[in-house]
Structures are given as structure tokens and as C-alpha cells.
XYZ file of C-alpha atoms in Angstrom:
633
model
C 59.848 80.249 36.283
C 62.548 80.281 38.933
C 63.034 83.071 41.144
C 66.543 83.158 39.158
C 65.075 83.216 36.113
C 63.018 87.056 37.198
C 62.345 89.595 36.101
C 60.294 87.963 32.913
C 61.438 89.098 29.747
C 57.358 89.683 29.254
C 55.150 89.645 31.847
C 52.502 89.329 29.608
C 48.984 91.328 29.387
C 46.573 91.195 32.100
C 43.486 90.608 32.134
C 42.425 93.294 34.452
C 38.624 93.493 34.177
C 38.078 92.638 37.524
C 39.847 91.389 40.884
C 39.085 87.869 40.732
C 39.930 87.731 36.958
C 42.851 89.217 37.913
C 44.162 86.703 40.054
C 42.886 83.722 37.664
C 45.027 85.262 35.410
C 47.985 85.043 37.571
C 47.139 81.506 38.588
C 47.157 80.573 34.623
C 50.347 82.262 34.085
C 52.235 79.901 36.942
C 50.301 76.504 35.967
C 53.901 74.607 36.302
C 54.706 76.035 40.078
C 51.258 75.343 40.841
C 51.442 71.879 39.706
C 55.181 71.503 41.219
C 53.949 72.916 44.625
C 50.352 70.265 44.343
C 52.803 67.173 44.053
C 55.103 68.004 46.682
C 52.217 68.856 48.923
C 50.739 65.524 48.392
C 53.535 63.661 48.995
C 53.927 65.642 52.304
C 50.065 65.699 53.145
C 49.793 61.627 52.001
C 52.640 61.204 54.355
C 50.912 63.194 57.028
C 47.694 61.228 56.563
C 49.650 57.709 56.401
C 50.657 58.189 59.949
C 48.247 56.878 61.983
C 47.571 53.976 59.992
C 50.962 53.017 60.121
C 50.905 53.688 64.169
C 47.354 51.412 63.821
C 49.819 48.610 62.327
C 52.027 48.914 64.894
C 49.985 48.680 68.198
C 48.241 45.595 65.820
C 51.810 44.416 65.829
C 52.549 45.352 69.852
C 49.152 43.600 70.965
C 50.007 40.298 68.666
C 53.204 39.766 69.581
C 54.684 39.906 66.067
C 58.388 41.158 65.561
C 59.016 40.792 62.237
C 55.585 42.994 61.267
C 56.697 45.215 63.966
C 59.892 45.599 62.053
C 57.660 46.374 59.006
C 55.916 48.889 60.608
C 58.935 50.556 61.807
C 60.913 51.011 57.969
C 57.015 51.575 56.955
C 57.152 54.869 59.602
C 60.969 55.429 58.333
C 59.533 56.060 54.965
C 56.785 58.107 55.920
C 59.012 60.570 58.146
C 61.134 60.740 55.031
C 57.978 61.938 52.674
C 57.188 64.161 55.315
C 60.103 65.804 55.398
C 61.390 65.908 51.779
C 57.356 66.612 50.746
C 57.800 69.513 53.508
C 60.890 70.734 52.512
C 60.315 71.355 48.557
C 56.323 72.418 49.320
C 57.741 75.441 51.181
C 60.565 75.997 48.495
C 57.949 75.762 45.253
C 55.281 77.587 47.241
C 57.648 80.404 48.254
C 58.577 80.689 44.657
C 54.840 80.914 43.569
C 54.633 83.716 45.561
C 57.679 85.842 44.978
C 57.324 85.036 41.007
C 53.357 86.255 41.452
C 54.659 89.538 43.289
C 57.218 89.825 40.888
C 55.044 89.607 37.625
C 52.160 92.222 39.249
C 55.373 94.911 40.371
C 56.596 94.653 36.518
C 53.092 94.713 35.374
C 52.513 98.186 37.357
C 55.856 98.994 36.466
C 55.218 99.320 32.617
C 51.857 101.145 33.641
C 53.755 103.644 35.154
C 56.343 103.834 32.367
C 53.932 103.825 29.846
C 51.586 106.749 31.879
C 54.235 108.684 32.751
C 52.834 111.703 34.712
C 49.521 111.136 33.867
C 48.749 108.312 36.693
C 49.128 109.983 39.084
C 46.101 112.378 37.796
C 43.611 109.374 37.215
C 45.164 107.715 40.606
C 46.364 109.160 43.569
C 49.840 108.607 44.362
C 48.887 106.928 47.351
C 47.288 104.831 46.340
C 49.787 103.177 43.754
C 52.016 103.362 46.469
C 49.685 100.777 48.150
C 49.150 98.813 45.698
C 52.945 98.236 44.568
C 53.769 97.337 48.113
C 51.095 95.613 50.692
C 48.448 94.696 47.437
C 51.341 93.011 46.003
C 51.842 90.817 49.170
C 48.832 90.180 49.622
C 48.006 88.690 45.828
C 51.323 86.210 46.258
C 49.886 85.120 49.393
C 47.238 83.900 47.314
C 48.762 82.300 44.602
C 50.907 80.915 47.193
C 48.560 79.352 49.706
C 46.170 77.752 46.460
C 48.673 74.729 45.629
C 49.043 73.999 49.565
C 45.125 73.822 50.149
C 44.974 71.581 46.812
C 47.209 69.369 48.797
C 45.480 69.273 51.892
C 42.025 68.954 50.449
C 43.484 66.168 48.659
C 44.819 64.479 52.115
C 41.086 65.208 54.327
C 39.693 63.271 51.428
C 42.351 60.495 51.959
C 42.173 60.023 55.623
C 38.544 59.708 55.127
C 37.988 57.315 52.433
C 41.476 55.306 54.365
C 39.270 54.713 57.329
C 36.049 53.768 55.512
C 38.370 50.806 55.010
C 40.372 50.561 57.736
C 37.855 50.875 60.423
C 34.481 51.210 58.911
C 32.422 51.732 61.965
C 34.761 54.585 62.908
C 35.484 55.891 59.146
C 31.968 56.562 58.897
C 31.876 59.205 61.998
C 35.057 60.970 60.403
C 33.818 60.871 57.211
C 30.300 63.140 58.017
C 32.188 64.912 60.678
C 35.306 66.287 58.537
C 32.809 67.392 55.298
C 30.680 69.434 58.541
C 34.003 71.321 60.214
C 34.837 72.302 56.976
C 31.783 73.850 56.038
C 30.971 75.473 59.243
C 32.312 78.350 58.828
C 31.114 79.259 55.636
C 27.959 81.329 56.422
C 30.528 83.754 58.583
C 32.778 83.742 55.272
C 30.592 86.614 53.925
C 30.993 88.648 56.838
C 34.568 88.011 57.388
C 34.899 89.089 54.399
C 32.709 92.639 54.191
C 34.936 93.378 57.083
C 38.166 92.457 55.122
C 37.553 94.518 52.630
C 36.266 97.588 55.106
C 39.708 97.146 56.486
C 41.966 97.132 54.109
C 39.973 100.047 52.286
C 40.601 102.011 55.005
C 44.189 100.806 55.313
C 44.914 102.352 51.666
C 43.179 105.552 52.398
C 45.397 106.502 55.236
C 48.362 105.214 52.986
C 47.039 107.418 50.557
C 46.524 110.461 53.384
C 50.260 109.928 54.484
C 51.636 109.508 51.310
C 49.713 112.603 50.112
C 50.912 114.539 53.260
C 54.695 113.493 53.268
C 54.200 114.851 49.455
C 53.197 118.258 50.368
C 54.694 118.530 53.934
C 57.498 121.975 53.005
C 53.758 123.084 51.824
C 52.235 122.691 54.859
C 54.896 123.548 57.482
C 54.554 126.532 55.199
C 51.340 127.376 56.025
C 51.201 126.071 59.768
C 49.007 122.718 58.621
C 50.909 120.129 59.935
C 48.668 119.477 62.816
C 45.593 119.711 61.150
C 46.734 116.453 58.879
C 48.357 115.250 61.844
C 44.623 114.948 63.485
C 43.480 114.034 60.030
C 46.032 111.022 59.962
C 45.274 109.901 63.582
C 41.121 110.021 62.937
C 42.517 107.613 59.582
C 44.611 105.175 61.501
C 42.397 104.953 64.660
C 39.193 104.203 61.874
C 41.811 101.524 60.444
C 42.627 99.940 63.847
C 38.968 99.577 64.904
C 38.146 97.956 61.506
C 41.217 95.645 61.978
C 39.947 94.610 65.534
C 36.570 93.680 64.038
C 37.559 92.023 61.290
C 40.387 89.789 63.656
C 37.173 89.366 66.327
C 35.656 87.451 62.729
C 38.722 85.746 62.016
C 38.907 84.793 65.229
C 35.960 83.167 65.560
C 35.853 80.996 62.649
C 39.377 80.295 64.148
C 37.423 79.256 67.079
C 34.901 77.007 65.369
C 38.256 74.868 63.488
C 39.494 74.206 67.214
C 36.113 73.356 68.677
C 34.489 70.982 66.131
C 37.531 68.791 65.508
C 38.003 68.573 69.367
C 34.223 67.648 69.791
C 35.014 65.125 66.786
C 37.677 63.542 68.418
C 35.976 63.160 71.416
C 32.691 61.255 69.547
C 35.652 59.122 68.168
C 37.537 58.135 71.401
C 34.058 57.670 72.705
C 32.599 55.531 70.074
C 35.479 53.408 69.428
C 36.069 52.740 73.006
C 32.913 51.326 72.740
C 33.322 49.377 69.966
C 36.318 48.126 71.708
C 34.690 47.050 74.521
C 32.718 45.385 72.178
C 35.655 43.387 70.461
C 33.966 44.940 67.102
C 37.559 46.900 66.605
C 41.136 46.688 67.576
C 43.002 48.473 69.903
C 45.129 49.623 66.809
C 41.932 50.321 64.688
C 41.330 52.800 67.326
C 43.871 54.190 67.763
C 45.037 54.670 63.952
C 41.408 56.698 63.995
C 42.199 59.074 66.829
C 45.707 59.428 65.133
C 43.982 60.306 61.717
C 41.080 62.522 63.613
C 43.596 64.382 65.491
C 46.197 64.896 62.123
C 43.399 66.441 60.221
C 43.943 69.593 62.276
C 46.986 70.375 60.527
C 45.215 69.933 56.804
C 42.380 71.775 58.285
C 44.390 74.941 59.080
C 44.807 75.214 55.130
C 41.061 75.293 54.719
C 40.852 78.760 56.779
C 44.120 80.212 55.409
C 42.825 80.083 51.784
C 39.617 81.530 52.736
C 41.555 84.344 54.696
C 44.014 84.688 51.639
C 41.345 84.802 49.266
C 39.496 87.931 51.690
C 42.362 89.927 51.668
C 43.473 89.888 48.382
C 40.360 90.398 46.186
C 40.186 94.132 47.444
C 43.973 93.935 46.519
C 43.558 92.608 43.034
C 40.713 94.924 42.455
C 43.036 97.753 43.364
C 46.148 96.432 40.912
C 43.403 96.180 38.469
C 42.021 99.522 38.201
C 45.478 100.618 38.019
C 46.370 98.227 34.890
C 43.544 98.991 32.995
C 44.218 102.290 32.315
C 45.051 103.417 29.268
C 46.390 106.047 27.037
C 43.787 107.070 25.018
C 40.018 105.022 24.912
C 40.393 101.405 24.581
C 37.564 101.345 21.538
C 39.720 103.832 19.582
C 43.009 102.238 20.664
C 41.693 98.695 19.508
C 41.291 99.897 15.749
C 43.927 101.774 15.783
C 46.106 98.931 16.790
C 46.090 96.951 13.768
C 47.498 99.989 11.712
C 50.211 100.475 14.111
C 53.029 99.059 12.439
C 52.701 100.538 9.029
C 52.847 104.642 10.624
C 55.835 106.197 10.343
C 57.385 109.205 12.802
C 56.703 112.196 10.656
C 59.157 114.274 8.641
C 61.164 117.140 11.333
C 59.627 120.191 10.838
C 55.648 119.919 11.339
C 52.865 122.009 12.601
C 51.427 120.573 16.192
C 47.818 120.483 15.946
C 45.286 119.634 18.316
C 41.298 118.812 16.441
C 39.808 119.038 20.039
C 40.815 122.626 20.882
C 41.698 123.975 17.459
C 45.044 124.692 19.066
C 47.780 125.109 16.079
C 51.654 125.150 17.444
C 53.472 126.564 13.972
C 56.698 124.472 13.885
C 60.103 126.526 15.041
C 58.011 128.701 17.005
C 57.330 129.652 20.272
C 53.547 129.406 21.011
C 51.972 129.764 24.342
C 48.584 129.339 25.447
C 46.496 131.162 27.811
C 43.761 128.718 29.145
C 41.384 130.478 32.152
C 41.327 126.927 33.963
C 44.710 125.261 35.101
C 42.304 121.967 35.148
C 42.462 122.551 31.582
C 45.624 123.418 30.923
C 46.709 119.954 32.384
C 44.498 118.044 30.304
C 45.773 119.944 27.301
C 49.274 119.270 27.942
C 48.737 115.612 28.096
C 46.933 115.602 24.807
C 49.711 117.494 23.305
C 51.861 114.894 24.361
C 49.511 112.066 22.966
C 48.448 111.036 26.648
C 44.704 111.838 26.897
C 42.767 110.415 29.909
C 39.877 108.276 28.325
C 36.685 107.914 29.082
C 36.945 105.341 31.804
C 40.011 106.707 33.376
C 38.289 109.826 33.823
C 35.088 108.349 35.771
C 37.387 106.287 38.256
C 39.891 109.707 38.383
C 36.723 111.309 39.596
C 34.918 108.813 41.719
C 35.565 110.336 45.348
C 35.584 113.934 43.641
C 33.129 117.050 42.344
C 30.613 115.040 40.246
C 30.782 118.229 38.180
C 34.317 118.409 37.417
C 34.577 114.824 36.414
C 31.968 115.610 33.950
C 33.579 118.108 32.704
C 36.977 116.163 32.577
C 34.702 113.111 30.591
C 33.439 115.601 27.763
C 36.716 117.145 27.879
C 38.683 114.032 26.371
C 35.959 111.159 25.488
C 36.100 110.094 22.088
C 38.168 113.206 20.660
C 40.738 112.298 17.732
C 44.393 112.653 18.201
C 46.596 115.341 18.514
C 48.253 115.174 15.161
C 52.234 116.080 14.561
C 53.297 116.887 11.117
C 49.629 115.268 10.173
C 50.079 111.979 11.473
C 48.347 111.143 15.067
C 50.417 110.822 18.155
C 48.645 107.580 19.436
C 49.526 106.058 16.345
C 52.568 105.723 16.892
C 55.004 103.818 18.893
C 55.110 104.704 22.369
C 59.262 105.158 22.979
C 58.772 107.220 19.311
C 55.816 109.494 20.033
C 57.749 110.457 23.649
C 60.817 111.058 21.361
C 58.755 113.421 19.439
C 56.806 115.896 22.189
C 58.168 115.742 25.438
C 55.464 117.040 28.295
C 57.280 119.003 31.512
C 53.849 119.040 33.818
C 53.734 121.478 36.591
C 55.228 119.472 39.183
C 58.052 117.610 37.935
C 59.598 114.943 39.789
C 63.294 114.995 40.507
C 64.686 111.282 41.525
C 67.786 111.017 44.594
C 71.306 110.643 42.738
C 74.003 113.331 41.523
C 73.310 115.768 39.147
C 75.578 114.211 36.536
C 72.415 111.486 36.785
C 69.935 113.621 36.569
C 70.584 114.845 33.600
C 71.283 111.344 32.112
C 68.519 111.035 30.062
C 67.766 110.200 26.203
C 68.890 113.262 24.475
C 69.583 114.025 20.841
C 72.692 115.637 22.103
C 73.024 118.506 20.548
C 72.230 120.769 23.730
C 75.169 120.597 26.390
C 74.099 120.570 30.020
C 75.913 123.515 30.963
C 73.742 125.542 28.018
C 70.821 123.978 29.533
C 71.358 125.316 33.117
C 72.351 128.533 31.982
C 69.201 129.227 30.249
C 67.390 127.643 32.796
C 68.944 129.923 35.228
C 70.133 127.391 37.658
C 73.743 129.409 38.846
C 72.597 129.842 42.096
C 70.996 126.352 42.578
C 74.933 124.901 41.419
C 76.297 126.877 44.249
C 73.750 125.862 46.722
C 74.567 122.363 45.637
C 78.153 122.393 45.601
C 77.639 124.098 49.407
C 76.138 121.313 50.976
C 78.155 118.627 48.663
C 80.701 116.892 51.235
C 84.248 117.491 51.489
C 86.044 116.380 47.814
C 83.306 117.494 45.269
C 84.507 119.868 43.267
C 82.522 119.740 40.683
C 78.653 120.489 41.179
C 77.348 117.934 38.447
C 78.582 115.253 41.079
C 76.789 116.561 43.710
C 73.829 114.522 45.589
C 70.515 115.707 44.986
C 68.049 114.374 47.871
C 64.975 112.269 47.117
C 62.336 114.190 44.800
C 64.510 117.522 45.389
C 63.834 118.100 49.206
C 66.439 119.714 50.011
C 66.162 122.380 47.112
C 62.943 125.240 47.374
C 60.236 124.808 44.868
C 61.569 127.263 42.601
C 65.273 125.390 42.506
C 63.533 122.155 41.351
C 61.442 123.500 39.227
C 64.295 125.428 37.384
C 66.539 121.703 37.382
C 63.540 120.328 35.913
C 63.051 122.656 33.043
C 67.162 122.305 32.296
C 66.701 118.610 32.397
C 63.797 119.156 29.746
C 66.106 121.612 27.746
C 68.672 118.651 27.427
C 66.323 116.496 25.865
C 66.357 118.698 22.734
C 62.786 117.429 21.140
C 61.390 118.268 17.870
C 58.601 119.205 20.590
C 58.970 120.423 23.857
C 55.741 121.622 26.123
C 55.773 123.095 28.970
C 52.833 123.446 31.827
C 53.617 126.754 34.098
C 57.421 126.184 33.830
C 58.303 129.038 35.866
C 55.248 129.529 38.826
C 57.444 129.203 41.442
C 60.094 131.959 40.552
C 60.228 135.773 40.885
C 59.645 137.870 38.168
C 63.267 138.816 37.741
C 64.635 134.999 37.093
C 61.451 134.491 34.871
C 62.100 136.780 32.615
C 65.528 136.107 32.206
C 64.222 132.328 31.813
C 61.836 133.353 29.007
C 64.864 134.885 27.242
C 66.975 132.240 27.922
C 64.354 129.412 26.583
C 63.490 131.309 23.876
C 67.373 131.712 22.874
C 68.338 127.911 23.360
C 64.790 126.590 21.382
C 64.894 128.528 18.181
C 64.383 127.246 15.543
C 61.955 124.318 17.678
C 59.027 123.998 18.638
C 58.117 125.643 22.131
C 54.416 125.350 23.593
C 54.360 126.812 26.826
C 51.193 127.302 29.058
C 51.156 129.971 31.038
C 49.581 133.150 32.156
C 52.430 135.017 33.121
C 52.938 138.512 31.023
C 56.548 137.963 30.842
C 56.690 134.628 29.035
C 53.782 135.379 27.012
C 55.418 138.665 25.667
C 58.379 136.680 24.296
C 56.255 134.370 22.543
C 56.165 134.597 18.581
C 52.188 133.425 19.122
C 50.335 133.476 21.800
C 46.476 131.707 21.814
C 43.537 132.128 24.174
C 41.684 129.075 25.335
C 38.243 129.638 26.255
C 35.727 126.646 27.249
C 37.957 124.189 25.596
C 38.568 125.913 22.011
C 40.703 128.674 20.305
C 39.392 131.505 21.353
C 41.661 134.232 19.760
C 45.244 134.099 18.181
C 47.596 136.642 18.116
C 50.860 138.729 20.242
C 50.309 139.221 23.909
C 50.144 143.041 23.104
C 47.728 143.113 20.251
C 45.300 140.364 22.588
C 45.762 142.514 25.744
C 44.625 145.459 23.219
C 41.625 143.747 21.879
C 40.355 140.850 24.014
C 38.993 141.595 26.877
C 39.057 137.831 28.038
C 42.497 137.389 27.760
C 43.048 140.713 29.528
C 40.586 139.216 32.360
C 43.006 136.148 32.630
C 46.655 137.580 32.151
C 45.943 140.645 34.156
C 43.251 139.450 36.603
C 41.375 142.446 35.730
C 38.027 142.285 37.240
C 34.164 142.382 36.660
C 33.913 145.858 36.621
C 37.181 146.793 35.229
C 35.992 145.039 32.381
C 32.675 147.149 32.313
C 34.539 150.105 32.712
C 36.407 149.437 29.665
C 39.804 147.933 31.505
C 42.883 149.216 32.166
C 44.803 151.409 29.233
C 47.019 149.629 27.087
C 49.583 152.373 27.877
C 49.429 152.080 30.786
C 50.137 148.063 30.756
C 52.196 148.606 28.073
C 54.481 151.087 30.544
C 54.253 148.465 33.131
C 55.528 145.843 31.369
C 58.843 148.008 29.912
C 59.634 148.922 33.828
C 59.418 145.029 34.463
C 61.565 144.569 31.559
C 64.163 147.436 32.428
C 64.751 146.576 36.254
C 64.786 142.551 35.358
């Protein structure tokens, strides 16, 4: 794989049950770089370790008075600079490629996660975090792959330098050869360490990516509320915890850094020591000894390789580990997934017009009609919509979601989804079929949609089955005033407010805008199933209702599940259903519930404890309410 041939058509399927098998993975998948990058490093290493031997030959030749071996020498050094150079030269250029074809297959690996998640990652992952891992993890796993072929190569050249002067100078060759095998084993027993405090770094490093990534997120939130300094301290406590675990872990690094300058040094010195003796001696030659100090003092450079793969190694496990928790998540629990895998290909989309049913709740969504459902905990509402759109957090997912959170609620979040069967459509199950087909089916709008930078032509470019227009979509949407607003701040020359820029994720637009561009975008879409999660929270009570109308209008005639607890869309609902501790509760209109079930009335109308001993509010008197809402909206 070239770096012209990326992206890969497949980047094939991790094995992601663990950091290190992670990057073993990786290594398998590039066994031709590797072996590219090993050959040019040993011609550049062999001509490396050559070097002094052929300066050895040359003194030889100097001391002898011998021109013509002299001459020898000299083409003999010719070719050597040329291995060096050309062995150089590619090593960098395959190694390079290792690394940006490593980086490349992990970003298209995550990439397909994402796709194939959808909103649901970020609700077993915090954004943050994926952020981290799809920039700095990534780096630091092609550093790896990179730095594995070079250290093959200069492992390869410590060995021949060593076993050269066993022959060349044996007296000397023995020194080197149980000196080299002891400065590159020395710092071993602070390897551990080193690495503890690696990982403690770089751990903390993602958290405060996380906390900033979280906090840019939420920050017209918390300018709202006056919290910007509060995360501002909270930020600054992260990145000063993060700089004093970097300065530890560097005072490590730095040390075994310390003990690859000091032991060769003290080795050379033995050497120039010893073989001036021998010299003395006349049991060596001048050029013996010096073609040993040349070797002794060239092993620095292959020894430097030795501590960088050790270093690369330390700071990308964490990183691996990361990239795999993220890839090996799944859609629905990998036992149930496996067996279902193998029928796959022989389901078929189901015939337009069925019922949406849910075995887990008991929740039935009629086809053509408008359903909505009441659920007391938004927690659960969440994890309903992503089984209605056949994306159910499994087992797994839901322990690591919940790993720095309420041991209770993760519990709750486990028994909520672990081994439950499928939501069906039409009777066949969602997570039977193919994923681009069951997203064609039942589209999911969660509660906080994400709105991408581009025009609004773009936004809106989507797959559709075409047979809503944009214009209809807005328009029942209610999205006048957010055209105007757009077409304001459009520059000079856009007449037309589908061509105006909308900034990254909406920023420029209040909550309620983007969440009103969101639902239109949804609208367009025109799915047999369409479910929406609290479409219309952040709007007044005016626009909703007009919304309700509007959706209600533009999806007859299709299936509409929308979860909410707002009177106003639940009272244009053909059907409304009551959730209660994860099942159907009761069935029925929002009038005749609000008559007869006191825990719906506790949920839509917030009525309290004793309100509800007291025997509630009137149903006149709601019911009079709701017809003054109605009349002045």
C-alpha cells in the first residue's frame, strides 16, 4: 500500500480485543512496508556498521605504506557512503509510509464506527474522547508501526558490529560484545515505570481533551448560566494535573536517556583503554584499534532506536487501548449478532405499510399513525429511541458507557437492553437487516441533533425518497423566521436563503433554530419510519403547536413516533402510550389518559404527590387550559 493508493477500498476488521492485539493487527496488515522498510534499513544500518572497519583498513593501509590497498579502501568507503545514503533515503520514505498508511487505516476504521453508530457513540463514549482518539491516538499508533521496521534494522546492525569484531579484533570484540548486550538491557527495569507514568499521562491528556471538548460543546449553555469560569478553573486544575504528569514521566525518559549516553561513553573508554594496551603490546594494530573505537562509538546511533521503540511502544498501548474500546462496539450484543449473521443475506426489507413493534417495552407504533410515547425518564426515552431505530447499546457497551458514572444507572442501562430481541418492523427484526436498509427504513432524530458547516442547500442534501420538497419541509417545521435570520447575516449576493452558510454545528443559530432545521432536514427524508426524541424542547408553546400541526399534516399517512411529554404534541397524536419502568403502561388519547391515569397525569402535567392524593386537578379544568393554549397559538 502506497500512500497513493489510500484510502483502502477495505480496511479490513480489527481485531480490537485489546491494545496490544490491536496494534499486532496493524503490523500484520502492512507485512510488505514492514519488510520494504527492514531491507532498506539494513542496507543503511550494514553500511553504518561497515564504517569503521573500512577506516581500520585504511589506517592498516596508511601505517604499511600500501597505495594501491589504500585505493581499495577508498572506492570500499565510496560504496559504503553510497548505502548509507540511498539505505537512508528510502528507510525514511518506506517508514514514513508505514506510518501515514497505519494512521490512515485506524481513521477509516473509526470512521465506519462512527457511520455505522450514528448518534449512539457518542452515548457509550464521550465525544471527547473520540475526538482524542481520531487525532493524537492515531499519531501515536503510526509512530509505532513506524519506528518497528527501523529498530529491526538496527538490532540487526548491534548484532553485526559485534560478531564483525569478534573477528576483526578478537581481544577487543569480546569487550563490545558483553558491553553492547548490557547498555541495552539497562534500562529495562525503569521500562515499567516509564511506562505507568506514560500511561498516567496520556490518561490525563484525554480527560482534559475530553473536558474541553465537552465544554466548547456546551459553551452558549454555560455563558448562559454564568459557568464559564467555573470550567475555566476546572480546565486549568486538568491541564496543570497533565503538565505535572508530563514532567514526571520526561524526568523517566530522561533518565534512561541518561543511562544510553553514559554506558556507551564508559564503553568506549574501557575500549580506548584496553586496546591502547594491547597496542602497546603489539597484540593489535593501530587500525584494529581504531576500526573498534569507530564501531564502539557508531553503535550510538543504532542504540538510539533501542529507546525510541520502547518510548513508541509506552505511548501508544494506552492509545490502542483507547481506538479499541471504540471499535469494538457494536450495534446490538455480539453473541446475538454472531448468529444472526449467517441469516443475514436471505432477510428481506419488509413490505411498506407495517406495524413498529418493540418485544422489550410492548411498545406497538400502528403503521400511518401518529403515536407518541410518554416515558417518566428521558434516560429512557433515549434508549428507546435507539432501539426503535435498531441501535440498542449491548451489554458491553453499556458497562464501559458507565464506567466513570452512577453504578446504579449503568445497571439500570445493562438490564435495560442486555439480551432483549429486536425491534421488529412489519415482523421482521431491524438488526437483521442490512445496515444502509434498516436506516432507510426508521430514521432516529435524537434530542440533540447535529447540524454540519456548509449552505443550507447542503444541509438538506441527504438520501431522500423525494417525494417531500424542502420548502414543505421548512414550512411545517416552522423555520420562516430562521430563513430570514439566515439570509440576514448571508453576505452581499445571496439571494436565496438555501445558499446561505450555516456555521459549524449551528452556532450561530439559538437552540430552538437548530433544532427546528433539524426536524425539516428529518421531514425531507420521507421514511416509512420517522422517530422523533423531544423534537420541539427548545421552542415556545406557540411555534410547537403550530409544529405538531404542521408534522402531523406533512406525515399522514406514515408512520410518526414521537417522544415527548409536551400536552400539545401529545394531543395531536392519533395514540398516545405511557411508559412506566420500561413497559406499556397504558394506551390510549392524551384526553382519555389525562382522565384516567393518574401516572401519566403525574408526568404530562407535573402534578404532584399530593395533588395526586387529593384526587388531581379536574379534567375540565385541563381540558379548558388546553383550548386557551390552542385558541391564542
Amino acid at each position: 500500500m502506497q500512500i497513493s493508493d489510500l484510502p483502502y477500498p477495505d480496511p479490513g476488521v480489527p481485531d480490537a480485543r485489546s491494545g496490544p492485539r490491536f496494534l499486532l493487527w496493524l503490523g500484520r496488515g502492512q507485512l510488505g512496508g514492514q519488510l520494504k522498510s527492514l531491507c532498506w534499513g539494513m542496507l543503511h544500518f550494514t553500511g553504518v556498521a561497515a564504517l569503521p572497519y573500512a577506516v581500520g583498513l585504511g589506517v592498516d593501509a596508511v601505517v604499511d605504506h600500501e597505495p594501491n590497498r589504500l585505493l581499495l579502501v577508498g572506492a570500499l568507503l565510496l560504496a559504503i557512503g553510497v548505502a548509507i545514503s540511498v539505505g537512508d533515503s528510502m528507510l525514511h520514505r518506506t517508514a514514513v509510509t508505514n506510518w501515514i498508511t497505519a494512521a490512515a487505516r485506524v481513521q477509516q476504521l473509526l470512521a465506519r464506527k462512527t457511520a455505522e453508530l450514528g448518534s449512539a457513540l457518542t452515548r457509550r463514549v464521550a465525544a471527547g474522547e473520540v475526538v482524542a482518539v481520531s487525532t493524537g491516538d492515531v499519531e501515536k499508533i503510526g509512530w509505532f508501526v513506524e519506528a518497528v521496521s527501523r529498530f529491526l534494522a538496527a538490532l540487526f546492525s548491534v548484532v553485526l558490529v559485534c560478531v564483525g569484531l569478534l573477528f576483526f579484533a578478537p581481544e577487543l570484540g569480546v569487550v563490545v560484545a558483553i558491553g553492547v548486550p548490557l547498555i541495552a538491557l539497562a534500562p529495562l527495569p525503569l521500562l515499567p515505570r516509564a511506562t505507568r507514568r506514560a500511561d498516567v499521562q496520556r490518561e490525563k491528556a484525554g480527560k482534559a481533551t475530553e473536558l474541553a471538548s465537552d465544554t466548547v460543546a456546551g459553551l452558549r449553555v454555560l455563558r448562559g448560566i454564568g459557568g464559564e469560569e467555573l470550567f475555566l478553573g476546572r480546565y486549568r486544575e486538568a491541564s496543570q494535573e497533565v503538565r505535572k504528569a508530563a514532567v514526571r514521566s520526561a524526568r523517566m525518559w530522561a533518565l534512561i536517556s541518561a543511562i544510553q549516553v553514559v554506558l556507551p561513553g564508559a564503553l568506549m573508554i574501557t575500549v580506548v583503554w584496553y586496546g591502547a594496551t594491547l597496542v602497546s603490546d603489539g597484540r593489535i594494530a593501530v587500525g584494529e584499534l581504531v576500526a573498534a573505537f569507530s564501531a564502539v562509538a557508531t553503535l550510538l546511533y543504532p542504540l538510539r532506536h533501542f529507546q525510541e521503540i520502547a518510548m513508541a511502544y509506552s505511548f501508544s498501548r494506552p492509545s490502542a487501548k483507547r481506538a479499541a474500546r471504540v471499535l469494538s462496539l457494536n450495534r446490538t450484543d455480539a453473541v446475538v449478532a454472531a448468529e444472526r449473521t449467517a441469516r443475514t443475506e436471505a432477510v428481506r426489507a419488509p413490505a411498506p405499510g407495517g406495524d413498529l413493534y418493540d418485544p422489550r417495552t410492548g411498545l406497538l407504533a400502528p403503521a400511518g399513525r401518529f403515536t407518541a410515547v410518554v416515558c417518566g425518564d428521558p434516560d429512557l426515552a433515549g434508549r428507546l429511541a435507539e432501539r426503535l431505530g435498531g441501535h440498542p447499546m449491548d451489554e458491553a457497551a453499556a458497562s464501559d458507557a458507565g464506567a466513570d458514572a452512577d453504578a446504579e444507572a449503568t445497571a439500570e442501562a445493562t438490564a435495560d437492553t442486555a439480551g432483549a430481541p429486536s425491534v421488529l418492523l412489519g415482523g421482521v427484526a431491524l438488526d437483521e437487516l442490512d445496515l444502509d436498509t434498516a436506516r432507510t427504513l426508521v430514521l432516529v432524530q435524537d434530542k440533540d441533533p447535529v447540524l454540519l458547516s456548509g449552505t443550507l442547500r447542503e444541509l438538506f442534501d441527504v438520501p431522500a425518497s423525494g417525494a417531500v420538497e424542502s420548502a414543505a419541509a421548512l414550512g411545517a417545521a416552522q423555520c420562516a423566521d430562521v430563513l430570514d435570520a439566515l439570509l440576514q447575516s448571508a453576505p452581499d449576493g445571496v439571494e436565496d436563503p438555501m445558499d446561505a452558510r450555516i456555521t459549524e454545528r449551528g452556532r450561530s443559530l439559538s437552540g430552538g433554530q437548530r433544532q427546528r432545521l433539524a426536524l425539516a432536514r428529518s421531514l425531507v427524508t420521507d421514511p416509512e419510519v420517522l422517530v422523533l426524541d423531544e423534537p420541539t424542547s427548545a421552542v415556545d408553546s406557540h411555534t410547537e403547536a403550530r409544529i405538531a400541526d404542521g408534522v402531523a399534516a406533512l406525515r399522514a399517512g406514515r408512520t410518526t413516533v414521537v417522544l415527548a411529554s409536551s400536552p400539545l404534541l401529545l394531543d395531536r397524536a392519533d395514540r398516545v402510550v405511557l411508559i412506566d419502568e420500561g413497559t406499556v403502561a397504558a394506551v390510549g388519547t392524551h384526553r382519555d389518559l389525562l382522565r384516567r391515569e393518574p401516572r401519566y397525569r403525574a408526568v404530562v402535567t407535573r402534578e404532584t404527590d399530593e395533588e395526586q392524593r387529593l384526587g388531581g386537578l379536574e379534567l375540565t379544568e385541563l381540558e379548558e387550559a388546553l383550548t386557551e393554549i390552542e385558541g391564542s397559538a
